Coordinates of C-alpha atoms and ligand atoms in Angstrom, one line a residue:
Chain A
M1 CA 33.4 228.8 174.3
I2 CA 30.7 228.4 171.6
V3 CA 32.5 227.6 168.1
L4 CA 30.4 227.7 164.7
A5 CA 31.8 225.5 162.1
I6 CA 30.9 225.9 158.2
D7 CA 31.9 223.8 155.2
T8 CA 30.0 224.7 151.6
S9 CA 32.8 223.7 149.8
N10 CA 31.3 220.3 148.2
Q11 CA 27.5 219.5 147.0
P12 CA 27.0 218.3 150.8
M13 CA 26.9 221.0 153.6
S14 CA 28.1 220.4 156.8
L15 CA 27.4 222.4 159.8
A16 CA 28.3 222.1 163.3
V17 CA 28.1 223.8 166.9
L18 CA 30.4 222.9 169.7
K19 CA 30.6 224.2 173.4
D20 CA 33.7 223.8 175.0
G21 CA 35.0 221.0 172.5
S22 CA 32.0 218.7 172.8
V23 CA 29.4 218.8 169.9
M24 CA 26.0 220.7 170.7
G25 CA 24.4 219.8 167.3
E26 CA 25.5 219.4 163.9
K27 CA 23.5 219.2 160.3
L28 CA 24.4 217.6 157.0
I29 CA 22.4 218.6 154.1
N30 CA 22.9 216.1 151.0
I31 CA 20.5 217.5 148.2
K32 CA 21.1 219.3 145.6
R33 CA 20.3 222.8 146.6
N34 CA 22.1 225.9 145.9
H35 CA 24.5 226.9 149.0
S36 CA 23.9 230.5 148.5
L37 CA 20.3 230.3 149.2
Q38 CA 20.4 227.8 152.0
A39 CA 23.8 228.3 154.0
M40 CA 22.7 231.3 156.0
S41 CA 19.3 230.1 156.8
E42 CA 20.5 226.7 157.8
V43 CA 22.8 228.3 160.3
E44 CA 20.1 230.3 161.6
A45 CA 17.8 227.3 162.0
L46 CA 20.8 225.3 163.7
L47 CA 21.6 228.0 166.4
A48 CA 17.9 228.6 167.1
S49 CA 17.3 224.8 167.8
L50 CA 20.3 225.0 170.1
D51 CA 19.1 228.0 171.8
V52 CA 22.5 229.7 170.9
T53 CA 22.1 233.7 169.9
P54 CA 24.7 234.8 167.1
A55 CA 25.9 237.1 169.8
S56 CA 26.8 233.9 172.0
L57 CA 29.2 232.5 169.1
N58 CA 32.9 232.7 170.3
R59 CA 34.7 231.7 167.3
I60 CA 34.0 230.7 163.4
V61 CA 35.9 227.9 161.8
V62 CA 35.3 227.7 158.0
A63 CA 36.3 225.3 155.0
K64 CA 38.8 227.5 152.9
G65 CA 39.4 225.3 150.0
P66 CA 40.2 223.7 147.9
G67 CA 36.6 223.2 146.2
S68 CA 34.2 224.6 144.4
Y69 CA 35.3 228.0 143.8
T70 CA 31.4 229.4 144.3
G71 CA 30.9 226.7 147.1
V72 CA 33.9 227.9 149.1
R73 CA 33.4 231.6 148.5
I74 CA 29.8 231.1 150.0
G75 CA 31.3 229.6 153.2
V76 CA 33.9 232.1 153.7
T77 CA 32.1 235.3 152.7
L78 CA 29.8 234.2 155.4
A79 CA 32.2 232.9 158.2
K80 CA 34.7 236.2 157.8
T81 CA 31.2 238.6 157.6
L82 CA 29.9 236.8 160.6
A83 CA 33.2 236.9 162.5
W84 CA 33.9 240.8 161.6
S85 CA 30.3 241.4 162.5
L86 CA 30.6 239.8 165.9
N87 CA 34.1 241.0 166.4
I88 CA 35.3 237.2 167.2
P89 CA 38.0 235.4 165.6
I90 CA 37.9 233.1 162.2
V91 CA 40.0 230.1 161.5
G92 CA 40.3 228.5 158.4
V93 CA 40.5 224.8 158.1
S94 CA 41.0 222.7 154.6
S95 CA 38.4 221.5 152.9
L96 CA 40.3 218.3 152.5
L97 CA 40.6 217.5 155.9
S98 CA 36.7 217.9 156.4
L99 CA 36.5 214.9 153.8
A100 CA 39.3 212.8 155.7
W101 CA 37.5 212.3 159.1
P102 CA 36.7 208.4 158.3
G103 CA 40.4 207.7 158.3
K104 CA 40.9 208.6 161.6
Y105 CA 42.0 205.0 162.8
F106 CA 42.9 203.7 159.6
D107 CA 46.3 201.9 159.6
G108 CA 47.8 203.8 156.7
M109 CA 47.7 206.8 154.6
V110 CA 44.2 208.7 154.2
V111 CA 43.8 210.6 150.9
P112 CA 40.7 212.8 150.4
L113 CA 39.7 213.6 146.7
M114 CA 37.8 216.0 145.1
N115 CA 37.3 216.1 141.3
A116 CA 39.0 219.1 139.7
R117 CA 37.9 218.2 136.2
R118 CA 40.0 217.4 133.2
G119 CA 41.7 214.5 135.1
N120 CA 42.9 216.6 137.7
V121 CA 41.9 216.4 141.4
Y122 CA 42.2 218.3 144.8
T123 CA 44.1 216.2 147.0
G124 CA 46.4 215.7 150.1
L125 CA 48.2 213.0 152.3
Y126 CA 46.9 212.9 155.9
E127 CA 47.3 210.8 158.5
Y128 CA 46.2 210.8 162.4
R129 CA 48.6 210.6 165.3
D130 CA 47.6 212.5 168.5
G131 CA 45.5 214.8 166.3
W132 CA 45.4 215.7 162.6
W133 CA 48.3 216.9 160.3
T134 CA 49.2 217.0 157.0
L135 CA 51.9 215.0 155.4
E136 CA 52.0 216.7 152.3
E137 CA 50.4 220.1 150.9
D138 CA 46.8 220.1 149.4
R139 CA 47.6 220.2 145.7
N140 CA 45.6 220.4 142.4
M141 CA 47.4 217.5 140.1
A142 CA 46.6 215.0 137.6
I143 CA 45.3 212.0 139.4
S144 CA 47.4 209.8 137.1
D145 CA 50.7 211.4 138.5
W146 CA 49.1 211.3 142.3
L147 CA 48.5 207.6 141.7
V148 CA 51.8 207.2 140.9
H149 CA 53.5 209.3 143.6
L150 CA 51.2 207.0 146.2
A151 CA 52.3 203.8 144.5
E152 CA 55.8 204.4 145.4
R153 CA 55.2 204.7 149.2
E154 CA 54.2 201.1 149.5
E155 CA 51.5 201.9 151.9
R156 CA 47.8 201.3 152.3
V157 CA 45.7 204.0 151.3
L158 CA 42.2 205.1 152.2
F159 CA 40.4 207.1 149.7
T160 CA 37.7 209.6 151.0
G161 CA 35.0 211.8 149.5
A162 CA 32.0 211.2 147.1
D163 CA 34.4 212.0 144.1
V164 CA 36.2 208.9 144.9
D165 CA 33.6 206.9 142.8
V166 CA 34.7 209.1 139.5
F167 CA 38.4 207.5 139.6
W168 CA 38.0 204.3 141.6
E169 CA 38.8 202.0 138.4
E170 CA 41.9 204.0 137.9
I171 CA 43.0 203.9 141.4
Q172 CA 42.5 200.4 141.6
S173 CA 44.5 199.9 138.5
V174 CA 47.6 201.3 139.8
L175 CA 47.4 200.2 143.4
G176 CA 45.2 197.0 143.4
D177 CA 44.5 195.7 146.9
R178 CA 46.7 198.5 148.8
A179 CA 43.4 200.6 147.8
Y180 CA 40.5 201.2 150.2
R181 CA 37.8 203.5 149.8
V182 CA 35.1 205.0 152.5
S183 CA 31.5 203.9 152.3
E184 CA 28.9 206.0 150.6
E185 CA 27.4 207.2 154.1
E186 CA 30.8 208.4 155.1
A187 CA 31.7 210.2 152.0
Y188 CA 30.5 213.6 153.2
P189 CA 32.2 216.4 154.9
S190 CA 32.3 217.0 158.7
A191 CA 32.2 220.3 160.1
V192 CA 32.7 218.6 163.9
M193 CA 36.1 217.2 162.6
M194 CA 37.1 220.8 161.3
A195 CA 36.1 222.1 164.3
K196 CA 38.0 219.9 166.5
H197 CA 40.8 220.1 164.4
A198 CA 40.9 224.3 164.7
E199 CA 41.1 223.8 168.4
G200 CA 44.9 223.6 167.7
L201 CA 45.0 226.4 165.1
P202 CA 45.8 230.3 165.8
D203 CA 43.1 232.6 165.0
E204 CA 43.0 234.4 161.9
D205 CA 42.0 238.1 161.0
A206 CA 38.6 238.3 159.4
H207 CA 39.6 241.1 156.7
G208 CA 42.6 239.5 155.6
F209 CA 40.9 236.2 155.4
V210 CA 40.5 234.8 151.8
P211 CA 39.5 230.9 150.2
N212 CA 42.8 228.9 149.4
Y213 CA 41.7 228.0 145.9
I214 CA 45.2 226.4 145.1
R215 CA 44.6 227.1 141.5
L216 CA 44.6 230.4 139.4
A217 CA 41.6 231.8 137.6
E218 CA 42.2 230.6 134.4
A219 CA 42.3 234.1 132.9
E220 CA 44.9 235.0 135.2
A221 CA 46.8 231.8 134.6
N222 CA 46.8 232.5 130.9
W223 CA 47.6 236.2 131.3
L224 CA 51.0 235.2 133.2
K225 CA 52.0 232.9 130.4
E226 CA 51.7 235.6 128.1
Q227 CA 53.7 238.0 130.5
E228 CA 56.3 235.2 130.6
K229 CA 56.5 235.0 126.8
K230 CA 56.9 238.6 126.2
N231 CA 59.7 238.9 128.9
G232 CA 61.4 236.0 126.8
Chain B
M1 CA 16.0 260.5 166.3
S2 CA 13.3 257.7 165.5
S3 CA 12.1 259.4 162.7
E4 CA 15.3 259.2 161.2
T5 CA 16.2 256.2 158.7
L6 CA 19.9 255.1 158.4
I7 CA 20.0 252.2 155.7
L8 CA 23.6 250.6 154.9
G9 CA 23.7 249.5 151.3
I10 CA 25.9 246.9 149.6
E11 CA 26.7 246.6 146.0
T12 CA 28.7 243.9 144.3
S13 CA 27.0 243.1 140.8
C14 CA 29.9 243.6 138.7
D15 CA 33.1 244.8 139.3
E16 CA 32.9 247.4 142.4
T17 CA 32.8 246.5 145.8
A18 CA 30.6 249.0 147.2
A19 CA 29.0 250.0 150.9
S20 CA 27.3 253.1 151.8
V21 CA 25.1 254.4 154.7
V22 CA 22.4 256.6 153.4
R23 CA 20.1 258.7 155.8
N24 CA 16.2 259.1 155.1
G25 CA 17.1 257.8 151.6
T26 CA 18.3 261.2 150.6
E27 CA 21.2 261.9 151.9
I28 CA 24.6 260.5 151.5
V29 CA 26.6 259.9 155.1
S30 CA 29.0 257.7 153.6
N31 CA 29.9 256.0 150.3
V32 CA 32.9 254.0 149.7
V33 CA 33.7 252.1 146.5
A34 CA 36.7 249.6 145.8
S35 CA 37.3 249.4 142.1
Q36 CA 38.7 246.4 140.6
I37 CA 38.9 248.0 137.4
E38 CA 43.0 248.1 137.0
S39 CA 42.9 244.4 137.7
H40 CA 40.4 243.6 134.8
K41 CA 42.2 245.9 132.3
R42 CA 44.7 243.3 131.9
F43 CA 42.3 241.0 130.3
G44 CA 40.3 243.7 128.3
G45 CA 37.0 243.3 130.0
V46 CA 35.2 242.0 133.3
V47 CA 36.5 238.3 134.1
P48 CA 33.7 237.1 136.5
E49 CA 36.0 234.6 138.4
I50 CA 38.7 237.4 139.3
A51 CA 35.8 239.8 140.2
S52 CA 34.3 237.6 142.7
R53 CA 37.7 236.8 144.3
H54 CA 38.2 240.5 144.7
H55 CA 34.8 240.8 146.5
V56 CA 35.6 238.2 149.0
E57 CA 38.9 240.3 149.8
Q58 CA 37.3 243.6 149.9
M59 CA 33.9 242.8 151.3
T60 CA 34.2 243.6 155.0
I61 CA 37.3 246.1 154.7
V62 CA 34.7 248.1 152.5
V63 CA 31.7 247.7 154.7
E64 CA 33.9 248.8 157.9
E65 CA 34.8 251.8 156.0
A66 CA 31.6 252.8 155.3
L67 CA 30.6 252.6 158.8
E68 CA 33.8 254.3 160.1
Q69 CA 33.2 257.3 157.5
A70 CA 29.5 257.6 158.5
E71 CA 30.5 257.5 162.1
V72 CA 27.9 255.3 163.1
T73 CA 27.7 251.6 164.6
M74 CA 25.6 248.6 163.3
D75 CA 23.4 249.3 166.5
E76 CA 22.4 252.7 164.7
I77 CA 21.5 251.0 161.7
D78 CA 17.9 250.3 160.7
A79 CA 18.5 248.0 157.7
I80 CA 20.6 246.4 155.1
A81 CA 20.0 246.9 151.6
V82 CA 22.0 244.8 149.0
T83 CA 21.9 244.0 145.2
E84 CA 20.0 241.1 144.7
G85 CA 20.3 241.1 140.8
P86 CA 20.7 241.2 138.4
G87 CA 24.3 241.1 137.5
L88 CA 27.1 238.4 137.4
V89 CA 25.8 235.9 139.6
G90 CA 29.1 234.9 141.2
A91 CA 29.7 238.6 142.4
L92 CA 26.2 239.1 143.3
I93 CA 26.7 236.0 145.6
I94 CA 29.3 237.6 147.9
G95 CA 27.2 240.9 148.5
V96 CA 24.3 238.8 149.4
N97 CA 25.9 236.7 151.5
A98 CA 27.9 239.2 153.3
A99 CA 24.6 241.3 154.1
K100 CA 22.9 238.0 155.1
A101 CA 25.5 237.4 158.0
I102 CA 25.6 241.2 158.9
A103 CA 21.5 240.9 159.0
F104 CA 22.0 237.9 161.0
A105 CA 24.6 238.6 163.1
H106 CA 23.3 242.1 164.4
Q107 CA 19.5 240.9 164.0
K108 CA 18.6 243.6 161.4
P109 CA 15.9 244.0 158.6
L110 CA 17.6 242.4 155.1
I111 CA 16.1 244.0 152.0
G112 CA 17.2 242.8 148.8
V113 CA 17.0 245.6 145.6
H114 CA 17.1 245.6 142.1
H115 CA 20.3 246.9 140.7
I116 CA 18.4 249.3 138.2
A117 CA 16.0 250.5 140.9
G118 CA 19.1 251.5 142.4
H119 CA 20.5 253.4 139.5
I120 CA 17.2 255.3 139.0
Y121 CA 17.4 256.1 143.1
A122 CA 20.7 257.4 142.7
N123 CA 18.7 260.8 141.5
R124 CA 16.9 261.0 144.9
L125 CA 20.1 261.7 146.4
I126 CA 20.6 264.9 144.4
E127 CA 17.0 265.9 144.0
E128 CA 13.5 264.6 145.7
M129 CA 11.4 262.8 143.1
K130 CA 8.3 264.1 141.5
F131 CA 5.7 261.7 139.9
P132 CA 5.2 260.7 137.2
L133 CA 8.6 260.6 136.1
L134 CA 10.6 258.7 133.4
S135 CA 14.0 257.5 133.8
L136 CA 16.4 256.6 131.2
V137 CA 18.5 254.0 132.1
V138 CA 21.8 253.8 130.2
S139 CA 24.5 251.5 131.2
G140 CA 27.1 248.5 129.9
G141 CA 24.1 245.8 130.6
H142 CA 20.9 248.1 130.4
T143 CA 19.0 250.7 128.2
E144 CA 15.8 251.1 129.5
L145 CA 12.9 253.8 129.8
V146 CA 11.2 253.3 133.1
L147 CA 7.9 255.1 134.1
M148 CA 7.3 255.7 138.0
K149 CA 4.3 256.9 139.0
E150 CA 4.6 256.6 142.5
H151 CA 7.6 255.4 145.0
G152 CA 8.6 251.9 144.4
S153 CA 6.7 251.1 141.4
F154 CA 8.6 250.6 138.1
E155 CA 7.1 250.2 134.5
V156 CA 9.5 249.4 131.8
I157 CA 8.0 251.2 128.7
G158 CA 11.1 250.4 126.4
E159 CA 14.2 248.1 126.9
T160 CA 16.9 247.0 124.5
R161 CA 16.3 243.7 122.4
D162 CA 20.1 243.0 121.9
D163 CA 22.8 245.0 123.1
A164 CA 22.5 247.6 125.7
A165 CA 24.2 250.8 124.6
G166 CA 27.4 250.6 127.0
E167 CA 27.8 247.2 125.3
A168 CA 27.8 248.7 122.0
Y169 CA 30.3 251.3 123.0
D170 CA 32.5 248.8 124.4
K171 CA 32.4 246.6 121.4
V172 CA 33.0 249.6 119.1
A173 CA 35.9 250.5 121.0
R174 CA 37.5 247.4 120.9
T175 CA 37.0 247.4 117.6
L176 CA 39.1 250.8 117.1
G177 CA 41.8 249.5 119.4
M178 CA 41.4 251.2 122.6
P179 CA 42.0 249.9 126.0
Y180 CA 39.0 248.6 128.1
P181 CA 36.5 250.1 129.2
G182 CA 35.9 251.8 125.6
G183 CA 33.2 253.9 126.5
P184 CA 34.7 257.3 127.9
H185 CA 37.5 256.6 125.2
I186 CA 34.6 256.8 122.5
D187 CA 33.0 260.0 123.8
K188 CA 36.2 261.7 123.8
L189 CA 37.0 261.1 120.3
A190 CA 33.4 261.8 119.1
H191 CA 34.0 265.7 120.3
E192 CA 36.9 265.8 118.2
G193 CA 35.3 264.5 115.2
T194 CA 32.3 265.3 112.9
P195 CA 29.3 263.0 112.6
S196 CA 29.9 262.7 109.0
V197 CA 29.8 258.7 108.4
K198 CA 26.5 257.5 107.7
L199 CA 25.3 255.2 110.1
P200 CA 21.5 253.7 110.5
R201 CA 19.1 254.4 113.3
A202 CA 16.9 251.8 114.8
W203 CA 13.8 253.0 115.4
L204 CA 12.0 249.9 115.3
E205 CA 8.2 249.8 114.8
E206 CA 6.1 252.8 114.9
G207 CA 5.6 253.6 118.6
S208 CA 7.9 251.3 120.0
Y209 CA 10.0 252.4 123.0
D210 CA 12.4 249.6 122.4
F211 CA 16.1 249.8 121.4
S212 CA 18.7 248.3 119.4
F213 CA 22.0 248.9 119.0
S214 CA 23.7 245.6 117.7
G215 CA 22.8 246.6 113.9
L216 CA 25.0 249.9 114.7
K217 CA 27.5 248.4 116.2
S218 CA 27.9 246.2 113.2
A219 CA 27.7 248.8 110.8
V220 CA 30.5 250.5 112.3
I221 CA 32.6 247.6 112.3
N222 CA 31.7 246.8 108.6
T223 CA 32.6 250.4 107.5
L224 CA 36.1 250.0 109.1
H225 CA 36.4 246.7 107.5
N226 CA 35.2 247.9 103.7
A227 CA 37.6 250.9 104.1
E228 CA 40.4 248.8 105.0
Q229 CA 39.7 246.4 102.2
R230 CA 39.9 249.4 99.8
G231 CA 42.8 250.7 101.3
E232 CA 41.2 253.8 102.2
E233 CA 41.9 256.1 105.4
I234 CA 38.7 256.5 107.6
D235 CA 38.7 259.4 110.4
V236 CA 38.2 257.3 113.3
K237 CA 37.2 260.4 115.1
D238 CA 34.4 261.1 112.3
L239 CA 33.3 257.4 112.9
A240 CA 33.3 257.7 116.7
A241 CA 31.2 261.1 116.5
S242 CA 29.0 259.1 114.0
F243 CA 28.2 256.4 116.4
Q244 CA 27.7 258.5 119.0
E245 CA 25.3 260.8 117.2
S246 CA 23.4 257.5 116.3
V247 CA 23.0 256.2 119.9
V248 CA 22.4 259.4 121.4
E249 CA 19.7 260.6 118.7
V250 CA 17.8 257.5 119.2
L251 CA 17.7 257.8 123.0
T252 CA 17.1 261.1 123.5
E253 CA 13.9 260.8 120.6
K254 CA 12.7 258.2 122.2
T255 CA 12.6 259.8 125.6
K256 CA 11.2 263.0 124.3
R257 CA 8.3 260.7 122.9
A258 CA 7.7 259.1 126.2
V259 CA 8.1 262.5 127.9
E260 CA 5.1 263.7 126.0
E261 CA 3.2 260.8 126.0
Y262 CA 2.9 260.2 129.7
G263 CA 3.0 263.9 130.6
V264 CA 5.8 263.4 133.4
K265 CA 7.2 265.8 135.7
Q266 CA 10.9 264.4 135.7
L267 CA 13.2 263.2 133.4
L268 CA 16.1 261.3 135.7
L269 CA 19.1 259.8 133.9
A270 CA 20.5 256.8 135.4
G271 CA 23.0 254.1 134.8
G272 CA 27.3 254.2 134.2
V273 CA 26.6 255.6 130.4
A274 CA 24.8 258.6 132.0
A275 CA 28.7 259.8 132.2
N276 CA 28.9 260.3 128.6
K277 CA 29.2 263.5 127.6
G278 CA 27.8 263.7 124.2
L279 CA 24.5 262.2 126.0
R280 CA 24.5 264.9 128.9
T281 CA 24.6 267.6 126.8
R282 CA 22.1 266.6 124.3
L283 CA 19.7 266.0 127.0
T284 CA 20.4 269.3 128.6
E285 CA 19.9 271.1 125.2
M286 CA 16.3 269.3 124.8
F287 CA 14.9 269.3 128.3
G288 CA 17.1 271.5 130.3
E289 CA 15.1 274.9 129.5
R290 CA 11.6 273.5 129.9
E291 CA 9.3 275.1 132.8
D292 CA 7.1 271.9 132.7
L293 CA 9.8 269.5 133.2
E294 CA 12.5 269.0 135.7
L295 CA 15.8 267.1 134.3
V296 CA 17.8 265.9 136.5
I297 CA 21.5 264.3 136.0
P298 CA 23.6 262.7 138.7
P299 CA 27.0 263.6 139.2
L300 CA 29.5 261.1 137.8
S301 CA 30.3 259.6 140.8
L302 CA 26.4 258.8 141.3
C303 CA 26.2 257.1 137.7
T304 CA 28.5 254.4 137.9
D305 CA 27.8 251.5 140.2
N306 CA 27.8 252.7 144.1
A307 CA 26.2 251.6 147.1
A308 CA 24.6 254.8 148.3
M309 CA 22.0 254.1 145.1
I310 CA 21.1 251.1 146.8
A311 CA 21.0 252.3 150.3
A312 CA 18.6 255.0 148.6
A313 CA 16.2 252.6 146.6
G314 CA 16.3 250.1 149.6
T315 CA 15.0 253.1 152.3
V316 CA 12.1 253.2 150.2
M317 CA 11.0 249.6 150.2
Y318 CA 11.9 249.6 154.0
E319 CA 9.7 252.4 154.5
Q320 CA 6.9 250.3 152.5
G321 CA 7.6 247.5 155.0
K322 CA 9.1 244.9 152.6
R323 CA 11.6 242.8 153.7
S324 CA 13.8 239.7 152.4
T325 CA 14.4 236.5 154.4
L326 CA 17.6 234.7 154.9
T327 CA 17.1 232.4 152.0
M328 CA 17.4 235.2 149.6
N329 CA 19.4 234.1 146.9
A330 CA 21.7 236.3 144.1
N331 CA 19.4 236.6 141.1
P332 CA 21.2 237.2 137.9
G333 CA 17.9 237.7 136.3
L334 CA 16.0 239.8 138.4
M335 CA 12.8 241.6 137.1
L336 CA 12.2 245.2 137.7
Ligands
ZN1 ZN1 25.0 249.5 136.8

């Protein structure tokens, strides 16, 4: 059972290949280079270095969002087209979970953050117990509201992901010494953790597989608002 | 069997998700197009983010349908041809990455195709090319005169300096309060009116094959506004007819001059605006009877964006040994 996992929803790109649950190889690329250019060729190079042919893949795991719309779409397009071409199952995992890995043994809540612009974040509440699960759904909300919500729980919180930098001052001002953050070398996504987590998830159909953007496209949101106005 | 070339084409440069199988670059085996036009109508034009989302939803479904309709498996396909550019970058990216994944999964050659080369090669699905030939490419994003001396060689001898003809049609249509896409509405109105409103023709410098339609577009808008201010009624049909007359006259006159100068054997019409009745009629009047020149006008379904044209252009590149690598990227500003 050979699994290929792909996460292109952040600037750093993470790839992993697991055989029967153990890691054969992984690749992290953390330079500013277009995912559309490099993702497929880096998958090819990784598989070649492991002597794995495309035909021997059994399952594709992909970060399905939230995150950069374009980044998420590149990973999902590659993953679903590979899965369909090879006639193997696809499994989607939250892009936030891919960032939550350093909190595995943290005593408290794990909160991955992605900057969604204009004071908003993509985020969720994660905790590890006998495996991963989400305490609260992935969401897109104002960081200020999210911090108030977290403060109410009176627990220690570990913030993960590279975008924590952007919000760290605000986080500290609300949560004080209950707020922790990962160090720089832990602030990247992990396709290995996605692949491990996906072991417990059901297969999905490649044709129907779509990203979880969390947000509507701006034009669509505006259009819906207008329709509501029209219909009173 | 081995003398036969089967190419899978993929096209996602704008708002159509398309896949097709073409035999020997000349014969359509299947041609599937999933149009998003109903979705974009809500917004009065193509919204790039929405287009990208639809492409992701449709991509594998459309390719599977193209293979099924062609009754071939990927084993029988020689190569995958995909639109590399130009177009909307977020839309191109979906087709390019899907094509890369299929090429990698099946270990097949990958070929990046220029969208306009595709539009020109749509003609080869109707009639074998005879060189030298001239192609008039008219679409929402392009207005070009392309000279071809042999397969795979494209010389742009004239292009638009501002708006593409199709763009001018859509903007004028919007000013006249018509729904998107406006081109066909103007075309229809024009046939009901007479070209009685005086509008400019942009001939540009002596001998130039370039085009310019933004002045004409502004003149139409100004004519409307001035009439409104003076409280005069303007016949929209006559205005549409006058606009179309100016566009068609400039396009066909410049084409005629190029046909003579380069002594071409064939004139090909290409691109979405090739569906325009006014343009088709005028070209047929001007060139349809000539013995020294063959005029080729593809059916409407091959003028608008489709993947058969990409597969057709890709076939020639495949036969010429051109290959792309898995680091190919969508290139919205790709040159022909
Ligand atoms: Zn086109």
